[in-house]
Short mmCIF file of C-alpha atoms in Angstrom, two decimals:
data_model
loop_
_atom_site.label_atom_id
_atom_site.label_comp_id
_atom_site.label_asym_id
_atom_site.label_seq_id
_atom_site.Cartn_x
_atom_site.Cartn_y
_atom_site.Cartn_z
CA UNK J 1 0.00 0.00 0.00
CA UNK J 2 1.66 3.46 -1.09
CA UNK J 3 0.72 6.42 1.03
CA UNK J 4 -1.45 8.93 -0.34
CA UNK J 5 -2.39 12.69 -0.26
CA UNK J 6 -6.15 13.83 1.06
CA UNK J 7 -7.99 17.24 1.31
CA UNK J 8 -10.92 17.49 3.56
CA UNK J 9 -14.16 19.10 2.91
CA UNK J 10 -15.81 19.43 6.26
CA UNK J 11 -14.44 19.12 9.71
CA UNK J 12 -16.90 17.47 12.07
CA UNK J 13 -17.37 14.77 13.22
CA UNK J 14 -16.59 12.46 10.87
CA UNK J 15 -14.27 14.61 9.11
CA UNK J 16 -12.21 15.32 12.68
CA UNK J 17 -13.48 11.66 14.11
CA UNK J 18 -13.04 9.51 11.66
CA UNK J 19 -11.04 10.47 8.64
CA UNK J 20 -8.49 12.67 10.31
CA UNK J 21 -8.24 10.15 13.00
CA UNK J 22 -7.30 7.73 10.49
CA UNK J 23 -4.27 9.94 9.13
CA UNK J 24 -3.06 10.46 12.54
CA UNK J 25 -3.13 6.42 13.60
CA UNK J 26 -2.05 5.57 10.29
CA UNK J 27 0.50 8.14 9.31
CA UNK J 28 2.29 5.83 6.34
CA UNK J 29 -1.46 5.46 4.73
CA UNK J 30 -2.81 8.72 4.23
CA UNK J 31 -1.88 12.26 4.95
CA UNK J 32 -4.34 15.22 5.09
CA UNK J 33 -2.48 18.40 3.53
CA UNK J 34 -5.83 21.31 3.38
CA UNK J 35 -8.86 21.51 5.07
CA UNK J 36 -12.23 23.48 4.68
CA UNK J 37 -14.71 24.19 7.17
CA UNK J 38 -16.83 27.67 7.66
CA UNK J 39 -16.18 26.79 11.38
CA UNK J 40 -12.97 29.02 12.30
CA UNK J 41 -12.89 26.79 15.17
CA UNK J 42 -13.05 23.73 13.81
CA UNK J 43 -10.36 24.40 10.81
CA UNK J 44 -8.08 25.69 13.70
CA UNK J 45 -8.49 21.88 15.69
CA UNK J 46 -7.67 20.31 12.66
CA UNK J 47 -5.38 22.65 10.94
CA UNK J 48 -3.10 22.40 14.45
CA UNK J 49 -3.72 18.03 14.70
CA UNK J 50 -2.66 17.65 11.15
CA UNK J 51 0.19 20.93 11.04
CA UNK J 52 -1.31 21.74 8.09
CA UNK J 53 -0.34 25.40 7.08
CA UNK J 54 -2.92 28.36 7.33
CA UNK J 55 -2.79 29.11 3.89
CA UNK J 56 -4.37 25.47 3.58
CA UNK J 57 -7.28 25.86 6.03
CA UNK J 58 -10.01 27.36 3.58
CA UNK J 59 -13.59 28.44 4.78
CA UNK J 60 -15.44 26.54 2.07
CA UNK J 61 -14.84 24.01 -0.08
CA UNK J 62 -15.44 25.95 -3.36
CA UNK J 63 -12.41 27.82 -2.06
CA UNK J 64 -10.05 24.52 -1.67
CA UNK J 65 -11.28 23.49 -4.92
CA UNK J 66 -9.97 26.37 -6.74
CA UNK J 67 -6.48 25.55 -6.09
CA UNK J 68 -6.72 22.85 -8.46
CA UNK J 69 -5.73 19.63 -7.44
CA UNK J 70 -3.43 19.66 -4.88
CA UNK J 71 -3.36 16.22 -3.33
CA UNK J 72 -4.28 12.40 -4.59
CA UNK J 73 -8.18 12.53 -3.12
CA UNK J 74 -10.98 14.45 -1.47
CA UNK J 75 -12.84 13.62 0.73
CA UNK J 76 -16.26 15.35 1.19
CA UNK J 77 -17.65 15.11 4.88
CA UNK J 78 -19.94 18.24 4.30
CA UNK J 79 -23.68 18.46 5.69
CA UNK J 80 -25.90 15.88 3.71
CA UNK J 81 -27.41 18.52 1.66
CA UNK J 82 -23.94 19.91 0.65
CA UNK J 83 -22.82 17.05 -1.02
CA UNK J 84 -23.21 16.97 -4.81
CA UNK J 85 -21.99 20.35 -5.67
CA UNK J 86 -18.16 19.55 -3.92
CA UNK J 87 -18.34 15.96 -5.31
CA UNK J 88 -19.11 17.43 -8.83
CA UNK J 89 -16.20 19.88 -8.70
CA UNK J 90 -13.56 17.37 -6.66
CA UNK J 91 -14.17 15.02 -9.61
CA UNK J 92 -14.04 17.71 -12.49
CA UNK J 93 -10.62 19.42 -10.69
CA UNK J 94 -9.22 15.53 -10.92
CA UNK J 95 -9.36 14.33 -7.52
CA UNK J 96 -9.91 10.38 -6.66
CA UNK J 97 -13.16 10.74 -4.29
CA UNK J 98 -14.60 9.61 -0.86
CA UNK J 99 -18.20 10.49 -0.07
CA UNK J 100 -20.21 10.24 2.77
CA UNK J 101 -23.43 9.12 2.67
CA UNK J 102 -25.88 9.71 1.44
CA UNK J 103 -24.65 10.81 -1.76
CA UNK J 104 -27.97 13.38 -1.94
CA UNK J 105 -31.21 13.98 -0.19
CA UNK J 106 -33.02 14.01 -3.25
CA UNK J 107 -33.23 11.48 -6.36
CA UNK J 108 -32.12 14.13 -8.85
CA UNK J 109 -28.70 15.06 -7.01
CA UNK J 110 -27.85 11.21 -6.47
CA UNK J 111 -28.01 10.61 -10.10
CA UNK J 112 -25.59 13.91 -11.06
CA UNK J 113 -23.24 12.47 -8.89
CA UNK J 114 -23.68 8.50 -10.45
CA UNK J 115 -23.89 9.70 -13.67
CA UNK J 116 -20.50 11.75 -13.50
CA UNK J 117 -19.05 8.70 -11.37
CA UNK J 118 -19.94 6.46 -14.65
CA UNK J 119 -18.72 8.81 -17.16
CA UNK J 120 -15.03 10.37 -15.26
CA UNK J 121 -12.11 8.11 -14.87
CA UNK J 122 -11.89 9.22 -11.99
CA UNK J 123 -12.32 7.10 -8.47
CA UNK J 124 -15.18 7.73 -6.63
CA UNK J 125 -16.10 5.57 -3.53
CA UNK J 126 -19.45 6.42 -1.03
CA UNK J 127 -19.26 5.86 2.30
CA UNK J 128 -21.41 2.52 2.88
CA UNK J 129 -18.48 1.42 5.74
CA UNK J 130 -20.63 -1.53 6.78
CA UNK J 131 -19.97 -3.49 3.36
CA UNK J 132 -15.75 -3.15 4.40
CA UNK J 133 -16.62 -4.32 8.01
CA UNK J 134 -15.64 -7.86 8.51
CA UNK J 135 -18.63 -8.61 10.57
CA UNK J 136 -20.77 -8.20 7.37
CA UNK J 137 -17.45 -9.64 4.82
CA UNK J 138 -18.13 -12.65 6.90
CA UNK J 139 -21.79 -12.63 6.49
CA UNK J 140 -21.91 -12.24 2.74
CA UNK J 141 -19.46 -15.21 2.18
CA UNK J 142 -21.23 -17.47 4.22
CA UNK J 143 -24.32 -16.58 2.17
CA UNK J 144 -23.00 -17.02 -1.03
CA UNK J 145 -21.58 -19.94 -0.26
CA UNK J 146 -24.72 -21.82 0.56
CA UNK J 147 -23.67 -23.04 4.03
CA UNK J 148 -27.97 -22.11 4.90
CA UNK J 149 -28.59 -23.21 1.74
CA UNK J 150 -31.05 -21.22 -0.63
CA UNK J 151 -31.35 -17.94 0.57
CA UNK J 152 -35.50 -17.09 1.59
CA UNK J 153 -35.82 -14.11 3.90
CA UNK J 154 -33.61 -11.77 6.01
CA UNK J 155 -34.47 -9.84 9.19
CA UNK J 156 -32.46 -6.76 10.34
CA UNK J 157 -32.61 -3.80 12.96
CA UNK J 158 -31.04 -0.82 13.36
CA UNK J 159 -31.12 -0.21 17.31
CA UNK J 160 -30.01 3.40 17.32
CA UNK J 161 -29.92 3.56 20.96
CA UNK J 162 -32.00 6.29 22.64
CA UNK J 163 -29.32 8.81 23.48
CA UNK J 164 -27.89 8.69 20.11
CA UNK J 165 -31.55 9.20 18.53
CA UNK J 166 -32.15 12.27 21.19
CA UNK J 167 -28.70 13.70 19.97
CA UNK J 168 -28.38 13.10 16.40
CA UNK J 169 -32.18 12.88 15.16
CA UNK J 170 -33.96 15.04 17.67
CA UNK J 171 -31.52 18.29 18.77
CA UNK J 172 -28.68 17.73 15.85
CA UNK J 173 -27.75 17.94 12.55
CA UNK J 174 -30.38 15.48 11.29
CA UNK J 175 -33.71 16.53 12.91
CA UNK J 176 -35.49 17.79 10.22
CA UNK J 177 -36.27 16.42 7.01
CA UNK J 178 -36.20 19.49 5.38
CA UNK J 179 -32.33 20.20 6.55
CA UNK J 180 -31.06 17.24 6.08
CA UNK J 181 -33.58 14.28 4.84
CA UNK J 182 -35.61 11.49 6.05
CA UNK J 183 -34.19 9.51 8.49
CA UNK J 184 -34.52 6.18 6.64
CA UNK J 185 -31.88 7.84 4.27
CA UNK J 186 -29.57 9.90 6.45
CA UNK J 187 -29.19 7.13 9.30
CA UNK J 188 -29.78 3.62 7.68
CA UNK J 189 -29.17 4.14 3.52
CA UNK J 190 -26.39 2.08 5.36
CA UNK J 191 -28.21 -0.84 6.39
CA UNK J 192 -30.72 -0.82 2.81
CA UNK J 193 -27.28 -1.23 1.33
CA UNK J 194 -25.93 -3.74 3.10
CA UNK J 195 -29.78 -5.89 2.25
CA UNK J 196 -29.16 -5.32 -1.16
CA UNK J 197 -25.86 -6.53 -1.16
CA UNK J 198 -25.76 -9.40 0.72
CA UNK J 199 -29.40 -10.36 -1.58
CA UNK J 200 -27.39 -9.91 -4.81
CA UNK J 201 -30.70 -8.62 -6.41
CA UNK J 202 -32.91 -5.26 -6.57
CA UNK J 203 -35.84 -4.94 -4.74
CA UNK J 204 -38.98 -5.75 -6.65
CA UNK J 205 -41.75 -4.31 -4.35
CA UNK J 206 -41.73 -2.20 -0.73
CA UNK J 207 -43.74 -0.77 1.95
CA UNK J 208 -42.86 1.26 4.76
CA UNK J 209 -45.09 2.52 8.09
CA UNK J 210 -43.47 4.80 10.90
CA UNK J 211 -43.97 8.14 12.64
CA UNK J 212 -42.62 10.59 14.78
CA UNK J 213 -44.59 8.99 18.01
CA UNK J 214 -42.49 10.28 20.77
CA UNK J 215 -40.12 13.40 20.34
CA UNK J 216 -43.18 15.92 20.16
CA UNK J 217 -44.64 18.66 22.29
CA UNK J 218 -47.86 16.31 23.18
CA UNK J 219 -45.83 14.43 25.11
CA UNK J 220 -44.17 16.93 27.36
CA UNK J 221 -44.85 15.90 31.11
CA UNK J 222 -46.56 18.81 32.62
CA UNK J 223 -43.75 20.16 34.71
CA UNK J 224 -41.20 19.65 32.21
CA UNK J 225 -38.78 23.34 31.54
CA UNK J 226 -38.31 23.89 27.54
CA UNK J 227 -34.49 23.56 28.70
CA UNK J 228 -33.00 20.89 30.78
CA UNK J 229 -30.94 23.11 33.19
CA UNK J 230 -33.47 25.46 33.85
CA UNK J 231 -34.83 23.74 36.98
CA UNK J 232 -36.45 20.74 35.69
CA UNK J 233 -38.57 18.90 37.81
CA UNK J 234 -39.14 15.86 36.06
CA UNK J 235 -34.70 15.38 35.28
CA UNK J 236 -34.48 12.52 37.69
CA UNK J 237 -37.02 10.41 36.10
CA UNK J 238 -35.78 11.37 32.27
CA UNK J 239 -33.27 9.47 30.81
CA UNK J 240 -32.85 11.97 27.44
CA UNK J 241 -31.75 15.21 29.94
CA UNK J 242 -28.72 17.48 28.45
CA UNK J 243 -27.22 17.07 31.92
CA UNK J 244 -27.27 13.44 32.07
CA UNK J 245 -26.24 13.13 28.32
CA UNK J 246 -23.76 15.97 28.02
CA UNK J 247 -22.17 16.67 31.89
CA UNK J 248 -20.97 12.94 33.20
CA UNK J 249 -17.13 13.53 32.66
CA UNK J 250 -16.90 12.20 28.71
CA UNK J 251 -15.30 14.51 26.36
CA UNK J 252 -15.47 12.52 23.36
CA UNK J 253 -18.69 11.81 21.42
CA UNK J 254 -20.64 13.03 21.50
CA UNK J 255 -20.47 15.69 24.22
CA UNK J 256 -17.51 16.73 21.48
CA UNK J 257 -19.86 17.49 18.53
CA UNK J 258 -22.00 20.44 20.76
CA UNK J 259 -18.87 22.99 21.33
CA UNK J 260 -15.09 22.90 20.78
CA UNK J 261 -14.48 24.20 24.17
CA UNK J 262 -14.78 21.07 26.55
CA UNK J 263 -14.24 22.71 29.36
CA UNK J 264 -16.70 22.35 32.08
CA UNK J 265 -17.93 25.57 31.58
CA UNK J 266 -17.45 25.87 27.87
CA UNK J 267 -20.03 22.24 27.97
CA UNK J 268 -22.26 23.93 30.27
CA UNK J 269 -22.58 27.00 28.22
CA UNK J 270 -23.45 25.02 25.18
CA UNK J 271 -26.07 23.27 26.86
CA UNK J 272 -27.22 26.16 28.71
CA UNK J 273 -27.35 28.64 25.12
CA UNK J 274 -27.55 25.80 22.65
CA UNK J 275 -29.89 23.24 20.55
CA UNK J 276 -28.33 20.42 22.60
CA UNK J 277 -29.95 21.38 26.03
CA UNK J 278 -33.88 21.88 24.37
CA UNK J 279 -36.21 19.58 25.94
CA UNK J 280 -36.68 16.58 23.63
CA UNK J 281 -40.34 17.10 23.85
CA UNK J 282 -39.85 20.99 23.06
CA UNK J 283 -37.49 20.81 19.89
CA UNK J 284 -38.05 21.46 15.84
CA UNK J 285 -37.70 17.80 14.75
CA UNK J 286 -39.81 15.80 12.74
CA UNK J 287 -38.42 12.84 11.31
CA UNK J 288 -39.36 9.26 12.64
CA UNK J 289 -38.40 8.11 15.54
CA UNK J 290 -39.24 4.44 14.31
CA UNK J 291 -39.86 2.92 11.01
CA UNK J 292 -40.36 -0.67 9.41
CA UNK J 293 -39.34 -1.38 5.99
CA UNK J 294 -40.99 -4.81 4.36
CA UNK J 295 -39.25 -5.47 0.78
CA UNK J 296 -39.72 -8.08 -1.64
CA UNK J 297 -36.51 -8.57 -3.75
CA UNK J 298 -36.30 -10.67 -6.98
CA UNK J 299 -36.27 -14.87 -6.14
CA UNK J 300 -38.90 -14.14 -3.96
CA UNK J 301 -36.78 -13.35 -1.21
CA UNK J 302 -38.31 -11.20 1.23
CA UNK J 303 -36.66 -9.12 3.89
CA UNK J 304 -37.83 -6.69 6.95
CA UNK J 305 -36.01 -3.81 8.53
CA UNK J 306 -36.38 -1.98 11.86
CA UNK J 307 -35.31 0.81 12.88
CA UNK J 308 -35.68 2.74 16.25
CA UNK J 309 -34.69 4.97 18.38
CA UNK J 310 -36.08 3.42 21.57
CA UNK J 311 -33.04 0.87 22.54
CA UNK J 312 -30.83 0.86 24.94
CA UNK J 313 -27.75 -0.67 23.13
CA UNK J 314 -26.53 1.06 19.85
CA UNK J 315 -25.74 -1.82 17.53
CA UNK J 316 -27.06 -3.87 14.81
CA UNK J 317 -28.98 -7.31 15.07
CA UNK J 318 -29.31 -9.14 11.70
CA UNK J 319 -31.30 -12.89 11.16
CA UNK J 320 -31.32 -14.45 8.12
CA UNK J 321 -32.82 -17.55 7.05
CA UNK J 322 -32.24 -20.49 4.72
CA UNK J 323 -33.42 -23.80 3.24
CA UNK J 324 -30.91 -26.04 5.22
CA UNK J 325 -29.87 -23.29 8.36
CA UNK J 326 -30.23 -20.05 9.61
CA UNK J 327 -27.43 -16.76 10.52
CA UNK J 328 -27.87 -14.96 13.60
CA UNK J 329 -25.71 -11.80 14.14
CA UNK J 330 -24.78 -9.08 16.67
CA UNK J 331 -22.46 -6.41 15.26
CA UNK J 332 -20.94 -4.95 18.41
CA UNK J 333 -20.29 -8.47 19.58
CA UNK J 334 -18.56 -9.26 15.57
CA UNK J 335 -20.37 -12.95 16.41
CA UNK J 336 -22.26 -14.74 13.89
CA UNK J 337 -24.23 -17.81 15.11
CA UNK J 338 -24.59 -20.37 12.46
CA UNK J 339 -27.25 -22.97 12.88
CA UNK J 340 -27.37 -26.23 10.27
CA UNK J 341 -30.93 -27.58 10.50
CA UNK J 342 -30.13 -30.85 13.07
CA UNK J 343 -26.32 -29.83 13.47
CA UNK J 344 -24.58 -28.70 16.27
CA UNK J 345 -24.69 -24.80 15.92
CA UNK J 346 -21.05 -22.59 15.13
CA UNK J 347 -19.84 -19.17 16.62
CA UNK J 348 -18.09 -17.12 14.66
CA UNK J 349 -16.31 -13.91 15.91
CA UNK J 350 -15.24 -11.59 13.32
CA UNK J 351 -11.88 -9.94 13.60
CA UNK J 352 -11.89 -5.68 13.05
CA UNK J 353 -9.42 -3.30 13.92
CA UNK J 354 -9.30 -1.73 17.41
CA UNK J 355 -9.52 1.41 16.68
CA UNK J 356 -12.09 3.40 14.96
CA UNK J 357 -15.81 3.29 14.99
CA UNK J 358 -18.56 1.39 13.34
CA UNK J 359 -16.78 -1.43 14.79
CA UNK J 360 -13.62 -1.14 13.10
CA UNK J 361 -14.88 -0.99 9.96
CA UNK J 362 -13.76 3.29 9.29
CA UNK J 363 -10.25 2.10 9.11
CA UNK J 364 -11.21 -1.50 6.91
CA UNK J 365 -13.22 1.26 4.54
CA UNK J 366 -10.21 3.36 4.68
CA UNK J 367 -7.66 0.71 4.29
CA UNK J 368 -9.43 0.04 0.71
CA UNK J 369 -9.90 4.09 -0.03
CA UNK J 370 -6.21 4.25 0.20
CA UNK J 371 -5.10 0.84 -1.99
CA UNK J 372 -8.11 2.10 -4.37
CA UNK J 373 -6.40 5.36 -5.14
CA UNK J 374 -2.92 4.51 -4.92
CA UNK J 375 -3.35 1.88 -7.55
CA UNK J 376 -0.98 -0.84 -5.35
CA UNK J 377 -3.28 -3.60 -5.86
CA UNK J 378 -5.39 -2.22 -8.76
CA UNK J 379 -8.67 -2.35 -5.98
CA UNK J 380 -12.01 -1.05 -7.32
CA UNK J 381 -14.25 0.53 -5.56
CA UNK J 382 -16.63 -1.72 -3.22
CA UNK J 383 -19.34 1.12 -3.37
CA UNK J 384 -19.29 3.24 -6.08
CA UNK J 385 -22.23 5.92 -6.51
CA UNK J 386 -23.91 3.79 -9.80
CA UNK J 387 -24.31 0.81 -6.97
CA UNK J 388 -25.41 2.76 -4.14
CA UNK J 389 -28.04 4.16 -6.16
CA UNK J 390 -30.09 0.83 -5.25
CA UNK J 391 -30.25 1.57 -1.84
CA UNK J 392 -30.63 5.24 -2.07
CA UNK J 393 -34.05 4.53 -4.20
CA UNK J 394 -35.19 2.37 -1.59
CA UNK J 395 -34.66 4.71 0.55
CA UNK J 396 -36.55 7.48 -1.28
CA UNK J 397 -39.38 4.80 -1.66
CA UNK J 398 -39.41 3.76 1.49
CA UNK J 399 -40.45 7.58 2.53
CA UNK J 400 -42.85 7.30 -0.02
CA UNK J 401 -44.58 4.41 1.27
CA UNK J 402 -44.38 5.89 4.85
CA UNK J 403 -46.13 8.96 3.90
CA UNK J 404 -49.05 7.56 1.52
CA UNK J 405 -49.39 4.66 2.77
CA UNK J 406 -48.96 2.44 -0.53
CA UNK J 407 -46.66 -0.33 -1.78
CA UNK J 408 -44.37 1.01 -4.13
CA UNK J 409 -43.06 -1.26 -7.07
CA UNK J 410 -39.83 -0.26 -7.39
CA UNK J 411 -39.19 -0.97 -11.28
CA UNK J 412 -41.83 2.03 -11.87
CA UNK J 413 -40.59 4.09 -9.28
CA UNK J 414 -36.70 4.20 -10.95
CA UNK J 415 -38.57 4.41 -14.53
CA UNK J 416 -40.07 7.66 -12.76
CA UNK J 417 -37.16 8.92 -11.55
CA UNK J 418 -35.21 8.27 -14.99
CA UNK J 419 -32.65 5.83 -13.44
CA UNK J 420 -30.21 3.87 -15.25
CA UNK J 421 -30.20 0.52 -13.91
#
């Protein structure tokens, strides 16, 4: 593997967190030389952890992209609804590409970027980090290789855990539809991706009920404050208050998201003046808080997803079921069960790296960024934008469903949207 050059667009927490954290732990991989980021404080963090120069620390990323190309990649770890212009231009300045998901909030801005990602020679990879993890690596293999036997139905859940839900989907970034997209897209376009890949087919026909039942004003208790530190008389019994989430001592995530000063007082004052310390019940969110998705793929194999914000762990539970056994999986545990119809049943424990998050799998994803660009072991892409479009449009059905109630078929609904498939 030969190291490689990377600008950043976006410095937060996955663009701090994850891919800078990468080229710090793995110095003779990758090595970040500019940043972007309208956040003087966040360019500063960075800038300083990566000694890049202040002449490469630009305030936007049409800025850094105007310098022409200046290192091997980009990586684009905007807001989800600043995606497809800097992937557009990072592509047309030269620059091998990572994305994070989603590509786009809308159908029209995922195909610009799969369409250019089909047509450039460039090397463009989205940021589906669950197909690199070798939890899931495992998972497809044994699949494919029949050990269950015919493949017939799959069930999967996203248990977002109930702190991360009241963070990330309730006071943060992703609350609203409107700022950032539905949270069957911006959450788990990972886990529709990771069905459709371990299927091996598209999804024929879906369906998809949820609401926002919880996180709403109706449900305020009666002497609940609007902010959590204002005297709250209900705290003790509430297990989403700022205090509890935000004060216990932890500095990292994702107390580290809601201010760059993590002082005690510079937390407190966050909480105290910012979105972060709103009473769940008193905030501007409205995407679900729970959702099912029921899909019908092509060899009649059907599958169900789950996913909620009402759990206590934060992990992923996957089942799936074949003619002569059946997989059962826990993600945070890397175990897969495997049961042989009248057999003695096998554990399996994936291996992952130790550091990083999504169980390892940031730095497996990363690992294959770098030996994709480089050109060391002529590696392709695992998830280019013209694949992910599949899960992205099952996504953007699934919404559909949720808000009309009907089954959508998908081969109509990417005939509608003008996809190439």
């Amino acid at each position: 593997m030969s190291k490689i050059t990377a600008v950043v667009a976006g410095c937060g927490n996955r663009g701090k967190d994850a891919y800078g954290f990468y080229a710090l732990s793995r110095p003779d991989n990758m090595k970040i030389v500019a940043i972007a980021d309208p956040d003087p404080d966040k360019r500063r963090i960075m800038g300083e952890l990566h000694s890049i120069p202040k002449h490469r620390r630009f305030s936007s990323w049409s800025e850094l992209v105007q310098e022409g190309k200046i290192a091997d990649a980009a990586i684009i770890s905007t807001m989800d609804r600043d995606h497809v212009e800097p992937a557009l231009s990072f592509i047309k300045a030269g620059y091998d590409l990572l994305l994070e998901k989603p590509i786009d909030p809308t159908p029209e801005g995922t195909m610009k970027v799969a369409r250019l990602s089909a047509e450039s020679e460039k090397r463009v990879m989205v940021a589906h980090v669950l197909r690199y993890s070798s939890f899931f690596q495992k998972l497809k293999h044994l699949i494919d290789s029949g050990r269950i036997g015919e493949l017939v139905a799959i069930e999967h859940k996203e248990n977002i855990g109930f702190f991360h839900f009241a963070h990330s989907y309730v006071r943060g970034n992703w609350r609203k539809t409107s700022e950032s997209g539905p949270v069957i897209l911006t959450k788990s376009c990972h886990d529709l991706d990771i069905l459709y890949w371990l299927v091996g087919s598209p999804c024929r026909l879906l369906s998809s009920f949820g609401s926002l039942t919880y996180f709403r004003s109706t449900k305020q208790p009666a002497n609940a404050t609007d902010r959590c530190l204002e005297g709250c008389s209900v705290e003790g019994d509430c297990p989403y208050s700022a205090r509890k989430i935000y004060m216990s001592g932890n500095t990292g995530w994702p107390v580290s998201t809601i201010t760059t000063d993590l002082s005690e007082a510079g937390i407190s004052r966050a909480i105290e003046l910012g979105p972060y310390g709103r009473c769940v019940f008193k905030c501007d969110n409205d995407v679900a808080d729970h959702q099912v998705v029921s899909m019908l793929f092509e060899r009649d194999i059907t599958v169900n997803f789950l996913l909620t914000g009402f759990t206590e762990d934060m992990t992923r539970t996957i089942r799936v079921f074949g003619t002569k056994g059946e997989i059962r999986g826990h993600f945070d545990k890397r175990e897969l069960q495997v049961i042989s119809f009248g057999e003695d049943r096998e554990v399996i424990t994936t291996s992952a790296p130790l550091m990083g998050s999504h169980g390892g799998a940031d730095f497996q994803m990363m690992d294959a960024f770098v030996e994709m660009v480089s050109g060391s072991q002529n590696v392709s892409s695992l998830t280019t934008p013209e694949d992910s479009i599949e899960s992205h449009m099952m996504a953007f059905a699934a919404e559909e469903s949720r808000n009309t109630s009907k089954i959508i078929d998908m081969d109509e609904f990417r005939q509608r949207h003008m996809l190439f498939h």
